[in-house]
Amino acid sequence: QITLKESGPTLVKPTQTLTLTCTFSGFSLSSSGVGVGWIRQPPGKALEWLAIIYWDDHHRYSPSLRSRLTITKDTSKNQVVLTMTNMDPLDTATYYCAHSGDWGLHYWGQGTLVTVSS
Amino acid sequence: QSVLTQSPSASGTPGQRVTISCSGSSSNIGDNNVYWYQQFPGTAPKPLIYRNSQRPSGVPDRFSGSKSGTSASLAISGLRSEDEADYYCATWDDSLSGWVFGGGTKLTVL
């Protein structure tokens, strides 16, 4: 059974750096073809893909946010970490991590709401 | 502005068939599989369709997906009140080298 869970601060101040951790089970991020991605959703708005990291350490970022994002993995801990610098109130959103494999972004975490406010 | 275009809303009465469309381009839908998600308020998206037309186990066969060229559709037949939710399409975009989502369609069951 594949599960993912996001963790991190619920409140960050403008200009601060956000660090989110996705802790997963039921699969290995060293298995060929597997990846973990991050997606966010501002309140009342659409889903927006942020970044993805693969079993072979390749990674991709949303072009509009590339300069602010870093995604890393710790295979031994079954964790993927996303950092986003220079947070702004417009970054207030629910942040999801999801397993990427043969079925696309198929398994999702429950999401974590991050509010950016002073 | 989402890369994939969906109508913001759709509606139908119980028992009806409703279709939700998703329009893209040659660099995304035209060249990659399309995925559909159902989302209820306050919950994570749930996968409905993968690889254009495949249903995960547990998804009723009332839900079906198709793709043609640079567009895709999600059809819901025998509409039920519990189908009232937001629906999103998604795919990989070769030009952007990343996943792209539609803006979402809010389905109302009248």
mmCIF file with all atom_site columns, C-alpha atoms in Angstrom:
data_model
loop_
_atom_site.group_PDB
_atom_site.id
_atom_site.type_symbol
_atom_site.label_atom_id
_atom_site.label_alt_id
_atom_site.label_comp_id
_atom_site.label_asym_id
_atom_site.label_entity_id
_atom_site.label_seq_id
_atom_site.pdbx_PDB_ins_code
_atom_site.Cartn_x
_atom_site.Cartn_y
_atom_site.Cartn_z
_atom_site.occupancy
_atom_site.B_iso_or_equiv
_atom_site.pdbx_formal_charge
_atom_site.auth_seq_id
_atom_site.auth_comp_id
_atom_site.auth_asym_id
_atom_site.auth_atom_id
_atom_site.pdbx_PDB_model_num
ATOM 1   C CA . GLN A 1 1   ? 0.000   0.000  0.000   1.00 0.00 ? 1   GLN A CA 1
ATOM 2   C CA . ILE A 1 2   ? 1.482   3.295  -1.123  1.00 0.00 ? 2   ILE A CA 1
ATOM 3   C CA . THR A 1 3   ? 1.068   6.257  1.201   1.00 0.00 ? 3   THR A CA 1
ATOM 4   C CA . LEU A 1 4   ? 2.557   9.739  1.268   1.00 0.00 ? 4   LEU A CA 1
ATOM 5   C CA . LYS A 1 5   ? 2.352   12.436 3.887   1.00 0.00 ? 5   LYS A CA 1
ATOM 6   C CA . GLU A 1 6   ? 3.453   16.048 3.774   1.00 0.00 ? 6   GLU A CA 1
ATOM 7   C CA . SER A 1 7   ? 4.877   17.851 6.760   1.00 0.00 ? 7   SER A CA 1
ATOM 8   C CA . GLY A 1 8   ? 6.220   21.301 7.435   1.00 0.00 ? 8   GLY A CA 1
ATOM 9   C CA . PRO A 1 9   ? 5.268   24.679 8.872   1.00 0.00 ? 9   PRO A CA 1
ATOM 10  C CA . THR A 1 10  ? 1.698   25.858 8.611   1.00 0.00 ? 10  THR A CA 1
ATOM 11  C CA . LEU A 1 11  ? 2.692   29.506 8.790   1.00 0.00 ? 11  LEU A CA 1
ATOM 12  C CA . VAL A 1 12  ? 5.664   31.285 7.252   1.00 0.00 ? 12  VAL A CA 1
ATOM 13  C CA . LYS A 1 13  ? 6.483   34.956 7.007   1.00 0.00 ? 13  LYS A CA 1
ATOM 14  C CA . PRO A 1 14  ? 7.021   36.781 3.727   1.00 0.00 ? 14  PRO A CA 1
ATOM 15  C CA . THR A 1 15  ? 10.590  36.462 2.386   1.00 0.00 ? 15  THR A CA 1
ATOM 16  C CA . GLN A 1 16  ? 11.217  33.346 4.474   1.00 0.00 ? 16  GLN A CA 1
ATOM 17  C CA . THR A 1 17  ? 12.153  29.968 3.020   1.00 0.00 ? 17  THR A CA 1
ATOM 18  C CA . LEU A 1 18  ? 9.627   27.148 3.155   1.00 0.00 ? 18  LEU A CA 1
ATOM 19  C CA . THR A 1 19  ? 10.826  23.597 3.679   1.00 0.00 ? 19  THR A CA 1
ATOM 20  C CA . LEU A 1 20  ? 8.353   20.767 3.166   1.00 0.00 ? 20  LEU A CA 1
ATOM 21  C CA . THR A 1 21  ? 8.993   17.081 3.644   1.00 0.00 ? 21  THR A CA 1
ATOM 22  C CA . CYS A 1 22  ? 7.154   14.248 1.938   1.00 0.00 ? 22  CYS A CA 1
ATOM 23  C CA . THR A 1 23  ? 7.489   10.982 3.835   1.00 0.00 ? 23  THR A CA 1
ATOM 24  C CA . PHE A 1 24  ? 6.303   7.946  1.935   1.00 0.00 ? 24  PHE A CA 1
ATOM 25  C CA . SER A 1 25  ? 5.922   4.211  2.266   1.00 0.00 ? 25  SER A CA 1
ATOM 26  C CA . GLY A 1 26  ? 5.006   1.299  0.035   1.00 0.00 ? 26  GLY A CA 1
ATOM 27  C CA . PHE A 1 27  ? 7.553   2.023  -2.675  1.00 0.00 ? 27  PHE A CA 1
ATOM 28  C CA . SER A 1 28  ? 11.218  2.794  -3.125  1.00 0.00 ? 28  SER A CA 1
ATOM 29  C CA . LEU A 1 29  ? 12.541  5.923  -4.766  1.00 0.00 ? 29  LEU A CA 1
ATOM 30  C CA . SER A 1 30  ? 15.431  3.851  -6.029  1.00 0.00 ? 30  SER A CA 1
ATOM 31  C CA . SER A 1 31  ? 13.152  1.778  -8.266  1.00 0.00 ? 31  SER A CA 1
ATOM 32  C CA . SER A 1 32  ? 13.451  2.508  -11.970 1.00 0.00 ? 32  SER A CA 1
ATOM 33  C CA . GLY A 1 33  ? 10.807  4.855  -13.316 1.00 0.00 ? 33  GLY A CA 1
ATOM 34  C CA . VAL A 1 34  ? 9.578   6.077  -9.953  1.00 0.00 ? 34  VAL A CA 1
ATOM 35  C CA . GLY A 1 35  ? 9.375   9.709  -8.981  1.00 0.00 ? 35  GLY A CA 1
ATOM 36  C CA . VAL A 1 36  ? 7.838   11.987 -6.370  1.00 0.00 ? 36  VAL A CA 1
ATOM 37  C CA . GLY A 1 37  ? 6.324   15.286 -7.337  1.00 0.00 ? 37  GLY A CA 1
ATOM 38  C CA . TRP A 1 38  ? 4.977   18.352 -5.576  1.00 0.00 ? 38  TRP A CA 1
ATOM 39  C CA . ILE A 1 39  ? 1.762   20.108 -6.520  1.00 0.00 ? 39  ILE A CA 1
ATOM 40  C CA . ARG A 1 40  ? 0.079   23.043 -4.819  1.00 0.00 ? 40  ARG A CA 1
ATOM 41  C CA . GLN A 1 41  ? -3.415  24.508 -4.780  1.00 0.00 ? 41  GLN A CA 1
ATOM 42  C CA . PRO A 1 42  ? -4.186  28.034 -3.571  1.00 0.00 ? 42  PRO A CA 1
ATOM 43  C CA . PRO A 1 43  ? -7.535  28.309 -1.777  1.00 0.00 ? 43  PRO A CA 1
ATOM 44  C CA . GLY A 1 44  ? -10.344 28.077 -4.303  1.00 0.00 ? 44  GLY A CA 1
ATOM 45  C CA . LYS A 1 45  ? -7.967  27.778 -7.231  1.00 0.00 ? 45  LYS A CA 1
ATOM 46  C CA . ALA A 1 46  ? -6.572  25.144 -9.559  1.00 0.00 ? 46  ALA A CA 1
ATOM 47  C CA . LEU A 1 47  ? -3.806  22.626 -9.080  1.00 0.00 ? 47  LEU A CA 1
ATOM 48  C CA . GLU A 1 48  ? -0.315  23.801 -10.005 1.00 0.00 ? 48  GLU A CA 1
ATOM 49  C CA . TRP A 1 49  ? 2.623   21.440 -10.507 1.00 0.00 ? 49  TRP A CA 1
ATOM 50  C CA . LEU A 1 50  ? 5.848   22.558 -8.845  1.00 0.00 ? 50  LEU A CA 1
ATOM 51  C CA . ALA A 1 51  ? 8.599   19.981 -9.129  1.00 0.00 ? 51  ALA A CA 1
ATOM 52  C CA . ILE A 1 52  ? 9.449   16.317 -9.485  1.00 0.00 ? 52  ILE A CA 1
ATOM 53  C CA . ILE A 1 53  ? 12.449  14.149 -8.646  1.00 0.00 ? 53  ILE A CA 1
ATOM 54  C CA . TYR A 1 54  ? 13.110  10.687 -10.080 1.00 0.00 ? 54  TYR A CA 1
ATOM 55  C CA . TRP A 1 55  ? 14.775  7.515  -8.917  1.00 0.00 ? 55  TRP A CA 1
ATOM 56  C CA . ASP A 1 56  ? 17.925  8.446  -10.830 1.00 0.00 ? 56  ASP A CA 1
ATOM 57  C CA . ASP A 1 57  ? 18.110  11.912 -9.204  1.00 0.00 ? 57  ASP A CA 1
ATOM 58  C CA . HIS A 1 58  ? 16.942  13.727 -12.307 1.00 0.00 ? 58  HIS A CA 1
ATOM 59  C CA . HIS A 1 59  ? 14.575  16.535 -11.450 1.00 0.00 ? 59  HIS A CA 1
ATOM 60  C CA . ARG A 1 60  ? 12.358  19.053 -13.151 1.00 0.00 ? 60  ARG A CA 1
ATOM 61  C CA . TYR A 1 61  ? 10.879  22.329 -11.973 1.00 0.00 ? 61  TYR A CA 1
ATOM 62  C CA . SER A 1 62  ? 7.977   24.508 -13.001 1.00 0.00 ? 62  SER A CA 1
ATOM 63  C CA . PRO A 1 63  ? 9.534   27.106 -15.310 1.00 0.00 ? 63  PRO A CA 1
ATOM 64  C CA . SER A 1 64  ? 7.752   29.941 -13.525 1.00 0.00 ? 64  SER A CA 1
ATOM 65  C CA . LEU A 1 65  ? 9.123   28.923 -10.108 1.00 0.00 ? 65  LEU A CA 1
ATOM 66  C CA . ARG A 1 66  ? 12.442  27.319 -11.027 1.00 0.00 ? 66  ARG A CA 1
ATOM 67  C CA . SER A 1 67  ? 14.572  30.030 -9.461  1.00 0.00 ? 67  SER A CA 1
ATOM 68  C CA . ARG A 1 68  ? 12.896  29.542 -6.080  1.00 0.00 ? 68  ARG A CA 1
ATOM 69  C CA . LEU A 1 69  ? 12.613  25.759 -5.847  1.00 0.00 ? 69  LEU A CA 1
ATOM 70  C CA . THR A 1 70  ? 14.933  22.946 -4.815  1.00 0.00 ? 70  THR A CA 1
ATOM 71  C CA . ILE A 1 71  ? 13.874  19.314 -4.613  1.00 0.00 ? 71  ILE A CA 1
ATOM 72  C CA . THR A 1 72  ? 15.993  16.596 -3.037  1.00 0.00 ? 72  THR A CA 1
ATOM 73  C CA . LYS A 1 73  ? 15.516  13.024 -1.940  1.00 0.00 ? 73  LYS A CA 1
ATOM 74  C CA . ASP A 1 74  ? 16.757  10.820 0.862   1.00 0.00 ? 74  ASP A CA 1
ATOM 75  C CA . THR A 1 75  ? 16.149  7.299  -0.323  1.00 0.00 ? 75  THR A CA 1
ATOM 76  C CA . SER A 1 76  ? 17.215  5.725  2.955   1.00 0.00 ? 76  SER A CA 1
ATOM 77  C CA . LYS A 1 77  ? 14.630  7.767  4.860   1.00 0.00 ? 77  LYS A CA 1
ATOM 78  C CA . ASN A 1 78  ? 11.933  7.479  2.187   1.00 0.00 ? 78  ASN A CA 1
ATOM 79  C CA . GLN A 1 79  ? 11.665  11.234 2.075   1.00 0.00 ? 79  GLN A CA 1
ATOM 80  C CA . VAL A 1 80  ? 11.580  13.993 -0.528  1.00 0.00 ? 80  VAL A CA 1
ATOM 81  C CA . VAL A 1 81  ? 12.193  17.579 0.514   1.00 0.00 ? 81  VAL A CA 1
ATOM 82  C CA . LEU A 1 82  ? 11.024  20.685 -1.316  1.00 0.00 ? 82  LEU A CA 1
ATOM 83  C CA . THR A 1 83  ? 12.349  24.116 -0.446  1.00 0.00 ? 83  THR A CA 1
ATOM 84  C CA . MET A 1 84  ? 10.853  27.332 -1.773  1.00 0.00 ? 84  MET A CA 1
ATOM 85  C CA . THR A 1 85  ? 12.645  30.599 -1.147  1.00 0.00 ? 85  THR A CA 1
ATOM 86  C CA . ASN A 1 86  ? 11.334  34.131 -0.802  1.00 0.00 ? 86  ASN A CA 1
ATOM 87  C CA . MET A 1 87  ? 7.818   33.170 0.186   1.00 0.00 ? 87  MET A CA 1
ATOM 88  C CA . ASP A 1 88  ? 5.012   35.586 -0.633  1.00 0.00 ? 88  ASP A CA 1
ATOM 89  C CA . PRO A 1 89  ? 1.368   35.716 0.477   1.00 0.00 ? 89  PRO A CA 1
ATOM 90  C CA . LEU A 1 90  ? 0.471   34.522 -3.037  1.00 0.00 ? 90  LEU A CA 1
ATOM 91  C CA . ASP A 1 91  ? 2.231   31.261 -2.170  1.00 0.00 ? 91  ASP A CA 1
ATOM 92  C CA . THR A 1 92  ? -0.463  30.483 0.385   1.00 0.00 ? 92  THR A CA 1
ATOM 93  C CA . ALA A 1 93  ? -1.765  27.104 -0.691  1.00 0.00 ? 93  ALA A CA 1
ATOM 94  C CA . THR A 1 94  ? -2.250  23.472 0.145   1.00 0.00 ? 94  THR A CA 1
ATOM 95  C CA . TYR A 1 95  ? 0.893   21.645 -0.876  1.00 0.00 ? 95  TYR A CA 1
ATOM 96  C CA . TYR A 1 96  ? 0.643   18.018 -1.996  1.00 0.00 ? 96  TYR A CA 1
ATOM 97  C CA . CYS A 1 97  ? 3.250   15.419 -2.784  1.00 0.00 ? 97  CYS A CA 1
ATOM 98  C CA . ALA A 1 98  ? 2.436   12.572 -5.135  1.00 0.00 ? 98  ALA A CA 1
ATOM 99  C CA . HIS A 1 99  ? 3.969   9.319  -6.380  1.00 0.00 ? 99  HIS A CA 1
ATOM 100 C CA . SER A 1 100 ? 4.824   9.299  -10.068 1.00 0.00 ? 100 SER A CA 1
ATOM 101 C CA . GLY A 1 101 ? 4.984   6.045  -11.947 1.00 0.00 ? 101 GLY A CA 1
ATOM 102 C CA . ASP A 1 102 ? 3.318   4.003  -14.660 1.00 0.00 ? 102 ASP A CA 1
ATOM 103 C CA . TRP A 1 103 ? -0.060  5.455  -13.712 1.00 0.00 ? 103 TRP A CA 1
ATOM 104 C CA . GLY A 1 104 ? 1.065   9.062  -13.655 1.00 0.00 ? 104 GLY A CA 1
ATOM 105 C CA . LEU A 1 105 ? 0.630   11.106 -10.474 1.00 0.00 ? 105 LEU A CA 1
ATOM 106 C CA . HIS A 1 106 ? -1.511  8.412  -8.967  1.00 0.00 ? 106 HIS A CA 1
ATOM 107 C CA . TYR A 1 107 ? -1.008  8.366  -5.219  1.00 0.00 ? 107 TYR A CA 1
ATOM 108 C CA . TRP A 1 108 ? -1.323  11.646 -3.356  1.00 0.00 ? 108 TRP A CA 1
ATOM 109 C CA . GLY A 1 109 ? -0.700  12.761 0.170   1.00 0.00 ? 109 GLY A CA 1
ATOM 110 C CA . GLN A 1 110 ? -3.443  14.444 2.162   1.00 0.00 ? 110 GLN A CA 1
ATOM 111 C CA . GLY A 1 111 ? -1.849  17.851 1.627   1.00 0.00 ? 111 GLY A CA 1
ATOM 112 C CA . THR A 1 112 ? -0.635  20.490 4.042   1.00 0.00 ? 112 THR A CA 1
ATOM 113 C CA . LEU A 1 113 ? -1.916  24.061 4.150   1.00 0.00 ? 113 LEU A CA 1
ATOM 114 C CA . VAL A 1 114 ? 0.820   26.670 4.240   1.00 0.00 ? 114 VAL A CA 1
ATOM 115 C CA . THR A 1 115 ? -0.154  30.250 4.986   1.00 0.00 ? 115 THR A CA 1
ATOM 116 C CA . VAL A 1 116 ? 2.217   33.096 4.220   1.00 0.00 ? 116 VAL A CA 1
ATOM 117 C CA . SER A 1 117 ? 1.571   36.063 6.446   1.00 0.00 ? 117 SER A CA 1
ATOM 118 C CA . SER A 1 118 ? 3.434   38.475 8.633   1.00 0.00 ? 118 SER A CA 1
ATOM 119 C CA . GLN B 2 1   ? -3.800  30.853 -16.859 1.00 0.00 ? 1   GLN B CA 1
ATOM 120 C CA . SER B 2 2   ? -3.594  27.074 -17.076 1.00 0.00 ? 2   SER B CA 1
ATOM 121 C CA . VAL B 2 3   ? -1.782  25.370 -19.940 1.00 0.00 ? 3   VAL B CA 1
ATOM 122 C CA . LEU B 2 4   ? -4.707  22.985 -20.388 1.00 0.00 ? 4   LEU B CA 1
ATOM 123 C CA . THR B 2 5   ? -8.110  24.548 -20.969 1.00 0.00 ? 5   THR B CA 1
ATOM 124 C CA . GLN B 2 6   ? -11.234 23.313 -19.237 1.00 0.00 ? 6   GLN B CA 1
ATOM 125 C CA . SER B 2 7   ? -14.660 24.882 -19.000 1.00 0.00 ? 7   SER B CA 1
ATOM 126 C CA . PRO B 2 8   ? -15.025 26.323 -15.492 1.00 0.00 ? 8   PRO B CA 1
ATOM 127 C CA . SER B 2 9   ? -18.359 24.662 -14.921 1.00 0.00 ? 9   SER B CA 1
ATOM 128 C CA . ALA B 2 10  ? -20.641 21.880 -16.064 1.00 0.00 ? 10  ALA B CA 1
ATOM 129 C CA . SER B 2 11  ? -23.979 20.630 -14.879 1.00 0.00 ? 11  SER B CA 1
ATOM 130 C CA . GLY B 2 12  ? -26.510 17.889 -15.345 1.00 0.00 ? 12  GLY B CA 1
ATOM 131 C CA . THR B 2 13  ? -29.464 16.211 -13.757 1.00 0.00 ? 13  THR B CA 1
ATOM 132 C CA . PRO B 2 14  ? -29.371 12.785 -12.117 1.00 0.00 ? 14  PRO B CA 1
ATOM 133 C CA . GLY B 2 15  ? -29.137 10.018 -14.681 1.00 0.00 ? 15  GLY B CA 1
ATOM 134 C CA . GLN B 2 16  ? -27.817 12.276 -17.423 1.00 0.00 ? 16  GLN B CA 1
ATOM 135 C CA . ARG B 2 17  ? -24.525 11.949 -19.253 1.00 0.00 ? 17  ARG B CA 1
ATOM 136 C CA . VAL B 2 18  ? -22.086 14.811 -18.894 1.00 0.00 ? 18  VAL B CA 1
ATOM 137 C CA . THR B 2 19  ? -18.854 15.420 -20.757 1.00 0.00 ? 19  THR B CA 1
ATOM 138 C CA . ILE B 2 20  ? -15.949 17.528 -19.513 1.00 0.00 ? 20  ILE B CA 1
ATOM 139 C CA . SER B 2 21  ? -13.371 18.569 -22.068 1.00 0.00 ? 21  SER B CA 1
ATOM 140 C CA . CYS B 2 22  ? -9.697  19.401 -21.800 1.00 0.00 ? 22  CYS B CA 1
ATOM 141 C CA . SER B 2 23  ? -7.864  21.189 -24.566 1.00 0.00 ? 23  SER B CA 1
ATOM 142 C CA . GLY B 2 24  ? -4.113  21.344 -24.981 1.00 0.00 ? 24  GLY B CA 1
ATOM 143 C CA . SER B 2 25  ? -1.456  21.361 -27.650 1.00 0.00 ? 25  SER B CA 1
ATOM 144 C CA . SER B 2 26  ? 0.933   19.124 -29.535 1.00 0.00 ? 26  SER B CA 1
ATOM 145 C CA . SER B 2 27  ? 3.555   19.418 -26.811 1.00 0.00 ? 27  SER B CA 1
ATOM 146 C CA . ASN B 2 28  ? 1.273   18.093 -24.079 1.00 0.00 ? 28  ASN B CA 1
ATOM 147 C CA . ILE B 2 29  ? -1.952  16.220 -24.838 1.00 0.00 ? 29  ILE B CA 1
ATOM 148 C CA . GLY B 2 30  ? -0.911  15.637 -28.431 1.00 0.00 ? 30  GLY B CA 1
ATOM 149 C CA . ASP B 2 31  ? 2.124   13.689 -27.370 1.00 0.00 ? 31  ASP B CA 1
ATOM 150 C CA . ASN B 2 32  ? 1.384   12.296 -23.894 1.00 0.00 ? 32  ASN B CA 1
ATOM 151 C CA . ASN B 2 33  ? -1.151  10.423 -21.824 1.00 0.00 ? 33  ASN B CA 1
ATOM 152 C CA . VAL B 2 34  ? -3.945  12.320 -20.128 1.00 0.00 ? 34  VAL B CA 1
ATOM 153 C CA . TYR B 2 35  ? -5.013  11.825 -16.519 1.00 0.00 ? 35  TYR B CA 1
ATOM 154 C CA . TRP B 2 36  ? -8.227  12.887 -14.801 1.00 0.00 ? 36  TRP B CA 1
ATOM 155 C CA . TYR B 2 37  ? -8.783  13.641 -11.127 1.00 0.00 ? 37  TYR B CA 1
ATOM 156 C CA . GLN B 2 38  ? -11.856 14.164 -8.992  1.00 0.00 ? 38  GLN B CA 1
ATOM 157 C CA . GLN B 2 39  ? -11.595 16.473 -6.010  1.00 0.00 ? 39  GLN B CA 1
ATOM 158 C CA . PHE B 2 40  ? -14.044 17.177 -3.221  1.00 0.00 ? 40  PHE B CA 1
ATOM 159 C CA . PRO B 2 41  ? -13.660 20.275 -1.031  1.00 0.00 ? 41  PRO B CA 1
ATOM 160 C CA . GLY B 2 42  ? -10.915 19.917 1.528   1.00 0.00 ? 42  GLY B CA 1
ATOM 161 C CA . THR B 2 43  ? -9.603  16.635 0.161   1.00 0.00 ? 43  THR B CA 1
ATOM 162 C CA . ALA B 2 44  ? -6.746  15.549 -2.088  1.00 0.00 ? 44  ALA B CA 1
ATOM 163 C CA . PRO B 2 45  ? -7.402  14.847 -5.764  1.00 0.00 ? 45  PRO B CA 1
ATOM 164 C CA . LYS B 2 46  ? -8.449  11.281 -6.457  1.00 0.00 ? 46  LYS B CA 1
ATOM 165 C CA . PRO B 2 47  ? -7.329  9.620  -9.700  1.00 0.00 ? 47  PRO B CA 1
ATOM 166 C CA . LEU B 2 48  ? -10.240 8.767  -11.988 1.00 0.00 ? 48  LEU B CA 1
ATOM 167 C CA . ILE B 2 49  ? -8.612  7.998  -15.305 1.00 0.00 ? 49  ILE B CA 1
ATOM 168 C CA . TYR B 2 50  ? -5.019  7.215  -16.220 1.00 0.00 ? 50  TYR B CA 1
ATOM 169 C CA . ARG B 2 51  ? -3.384  6.760  -19.606 1.00 0.00 ? 51  ARG B CA 1
ATOM 170 C CA . ASN B 2 52  ? -6.292  8.509  -21.386 1.00 0.00 ? 52  ASN B CA 1
ATOM 171 C CA . SER B 2 53  ? -8.951  5.899  -20.769 1.00 0.00 ? 53  SER B CA 1
ATOM 172 C CA . GLN B 2 54  ? -7.952  3.470  -18.033 1.00 0.00 ? 54  GLN B CA 1
ATOM 173 C CA . ARG B 2 55  ? -9.893  3.313  -14.791 1.00 0.00 ? 55  ARG B CA 1
ATOM 174 C CA . PRO B 2 56  ? -8.183  2.460  -11.506 1.00 0.00 ? 56  PRO B CA 1
ATOM 175 C CA . SER B 2 57  ? -9.835  -0.292 -9.542  1.00 0.00 ? 57  SER B CA 1
ATOM 176 C CA . GLY B 2 58  ? -12.763 1.020  -7.567  1.00 0.00 ? 58  GLY B CA 1
ATOM 177 C CA . VAL B 2 59  ? -13.704 3.735  -10.049 1.00 0.00 ? 59  VAL B CA 1
ATOM 178 C CA . PRO B 2 60  ? -17.182 3.017  -11.437 1.00 0.00 ? 60  PRO B CA 1
ATOM 179 C CA . ASP B 2 61  ? -17.479 2.324  -15.139 1.00 0.00 ? 61  ASP B CA 1
ATOM 180 C CA . ARG B 2 62  ? -19.798 5.337  -15.315 1.00 0.00 ? 62  ARG B CA 1
ATOM 181 C CA . PHE B 2 63  ? -16.569 7.288  -15.705 1.00 0.00 ? 63  PHE B CA 1
ATOM 182 C CA . SER B 2 64  ? -14.763 7.059  -19.028 1.00 0.00 ? 64  SER B CA 1
ATOM 183 C CA . GLY B 2 65  ? -11.958 8.954  -20.698 1.00 0.00 ? 65  GLY B CA 1
ATOM 184 C CA . SER B 2 66  ? -10.927 9.520  -24.280 1.00 0.00 ? 66  SER B CA 1
ATOM 185 C CA . LYS B 2 67  ? -8.339  11.451 -26.207 1.00 0.00 ? 67  LYS B CA 1
ATOM 186 C CA . SER B 2 68  ? -8.225  12.721 -29.750 1.00 0.00 ? 68  SER B CA 1
ATOM 187 C CA . GLY B 2 69  ? -5.409  14.837 -31.114 1.00 0.00 ? 69  GLY B CA 1
ATOM 188 C CA . THR B 2 70  ? -4.758  17.661 -28.689 1.00 0.00 ? 70  THR B CA 1
ATOM 189 C CA . SER B 2 71  ? -7.988  17.276 -26.713 1.00 0.00 ? 71  SER B CA 1
ATOM 190 C CA . ALA B 2 72  ? -9.305  14.879 -24.136 1.00 0.00 ? 72  ALA B CA 1
ATOM 191 C CA . SER B 2 73  ? -12.674 14.254 -22.555 1.00 0.00 ? 73  SER B CA 1
ATOM 192 C CA . LEU B 2 74  ? -14.074 12.791 -19.391 1.00 0.00 ? 74  LEU B CA 1
ATOM 193 C CA . ALA B 2 75  ? -17.577 11.415 -19.640 1.00 0.00 ? 75  ALA B CA 1
ATOM 194 C CA . ILE B 2 76  ? -19.796 10.648 -16.684 1.00 0.00 ? 76  ILE B CA 1
ATOM 195 C CA . SER B 2 77  ? -22.911 8.645  -17.412 1.00 0.00 ? 77  SER B CA 1
ATOM 196 C CA . GLY B 2 78  ? -25.787 7.942  -15.061 1.00 0.00 ? 78  GLY B CA 1
ATOM 197 C CA . LEU B 2 79  ? -24.971 11.134 -13.162 1.00 0.00 ? 79  LEU B CA 1
ATOM 198 C CA . ARG B 2 80  ? -25.381 10.939 -9.395  1.00 0.00 ? 80  ARG B CA 1
ATOM 199 C CA . SER B 2 81  ? -25.496 13.615 -6.727  1.00 0.00 ? 81  SER B CA 1
ATOM 200 C CA . GLU B 2 82  ? -22.250 12.293 -5.274  1.00 0.00 ? 82  GLU B CA 1
ATOM 201 C CA . ASP B 2 83  ? -20.472 13.117 -8.537  1.00 0.00 ? 83  ASP B CA 1
ATOM 202 C CA . GLU B 2 84  ? -20.712 16.806 -7.668  1.00 0.00 ? 84  GLU B CA 1
ATOM 203 C CA . ALA B 2 85  ? -17.047 17.780 -7.401  1.00 0.00 ? 85  ALA B CA 1
ATOM 204 C CA . ASP B 2 86  ? -14.185 19.503 -9.197  1.00 0.00 ? 86  ASP B CA 1
ATOM 205 C CA . TYR B 2 87  ? -12.541 17.637 -12.062 1.00 0.00 ? 87  TYR B CA 1
ATOM 206 C CA . TYR B 2 88  ? -9.019  18.235 -13.344 1.00 0.00 ? 88  TYR B CA 1
ATOM 207 C CA . CYS B 2 89  ? -7.153  16.970 -16.378 1.00 0.00 ? 89  CYS B CA 1
ATOM 208 C CA . ALA B 2 90  ? -3.366  16.651 -16.375 1.00 0.00 ? 90  ALA B CA 1
ATOM 209 C CA . THR B 2 91  ? -0.569  15.560 -18.633 1.00 0.00 ? 91  THR B CA 1
ATOM 210 C CA . TRP B 2 92  ? 3.139   15.966 -19.221 1.00 0.00 ? 92  TRP B CA 1
ATOM 211 C CA . ASP B 2 93  ? 4.304   18.860 -21.360 1.00 0.00 ? 93  ASP B CA 1
ATOM 212 C CA . ASP B 2 94  ? 7.415   18.165 -23.429 1.00 0.00 ? 94  ASP B CA 1
ATOM 213 C CA . SER B 2 95  ? 8.181   21.841 -24.020 1.00 0.00 ? 95  SER B CA 1
ATOM 214 C CA . LEU B 2 96  ? 7.899   22.789 -20.362 1.00 0.00 ? 96  LEU B CA 1
ATOM 215 C CA . SER B 2 97  ? 9.430   19.506 -19.184 1.00 0.00 ? 97  SER B CA 1
ATOM 216 C CA . GLY B 2 98  ? 6.836   19.234 -16.478 1.00 0.00 ? 98  GLY B CA 1
ATOM 217 C CA . TRP B 2 99  ? 3.337   18.318 -15.546 1.00 0.00 ? 99  TRP B CA 1
ATOM 218 C CA . VAL B 2 100 ? 0.516   20.646 -16.512 1.00 0.00 ? 100 VAL B CA 1
ATOM 219 C CA . PHE B 2 101 ? -3.012  20.773 -15.161 1.00 0.00 ? 101 PHE B CA 1
ATOM 220 C CA . GLY B 2 102 ? -6.251  22.146 -16.450 1.00 0.00 ? 102 GLY B CA 1
ATOM 221 C CA . GLY B 2 103 ? -8.003  24.920 -14.604 1.00 0.00 ? 103 GLY B CA 1
ATOM 222 C CA . GLY B 2 104 ? -10.601 22.522 -13.303 1.00 0.00 ? 104 GLY B CA 1
ATOM 223 C CA . THR B 2 105 ? -14.305 22.043 -14.003 1.00 0.00 ? 105 THR B CA 1
ATOM 224 C CA . LYS B 2 106 ? -16.843 22.346 -11.232 1.00 0.00 ? 106 LYS B CA 1
ATOM 225 C CA . LEU B 2 107 ? -19.610 19.825 -11.826 1.00 0.00 ? 107 LEU B CA 1
ATOM 226 C CA . THR B 2 108 ? -23.008 20.599 -10.371 1.00 0.00 ? 108 THR B CA 1
ATOM 227 C CA . VAL B 2 109 ? -25.728 17.976 -10.192 1.00 0.00 ? 109 VAL B CA 1
ATOM 228 C CA . LEU B 2 110 ? -29.029 19.825 -10.423 1.00 0.00 ? 110 LEU B CA 1
#
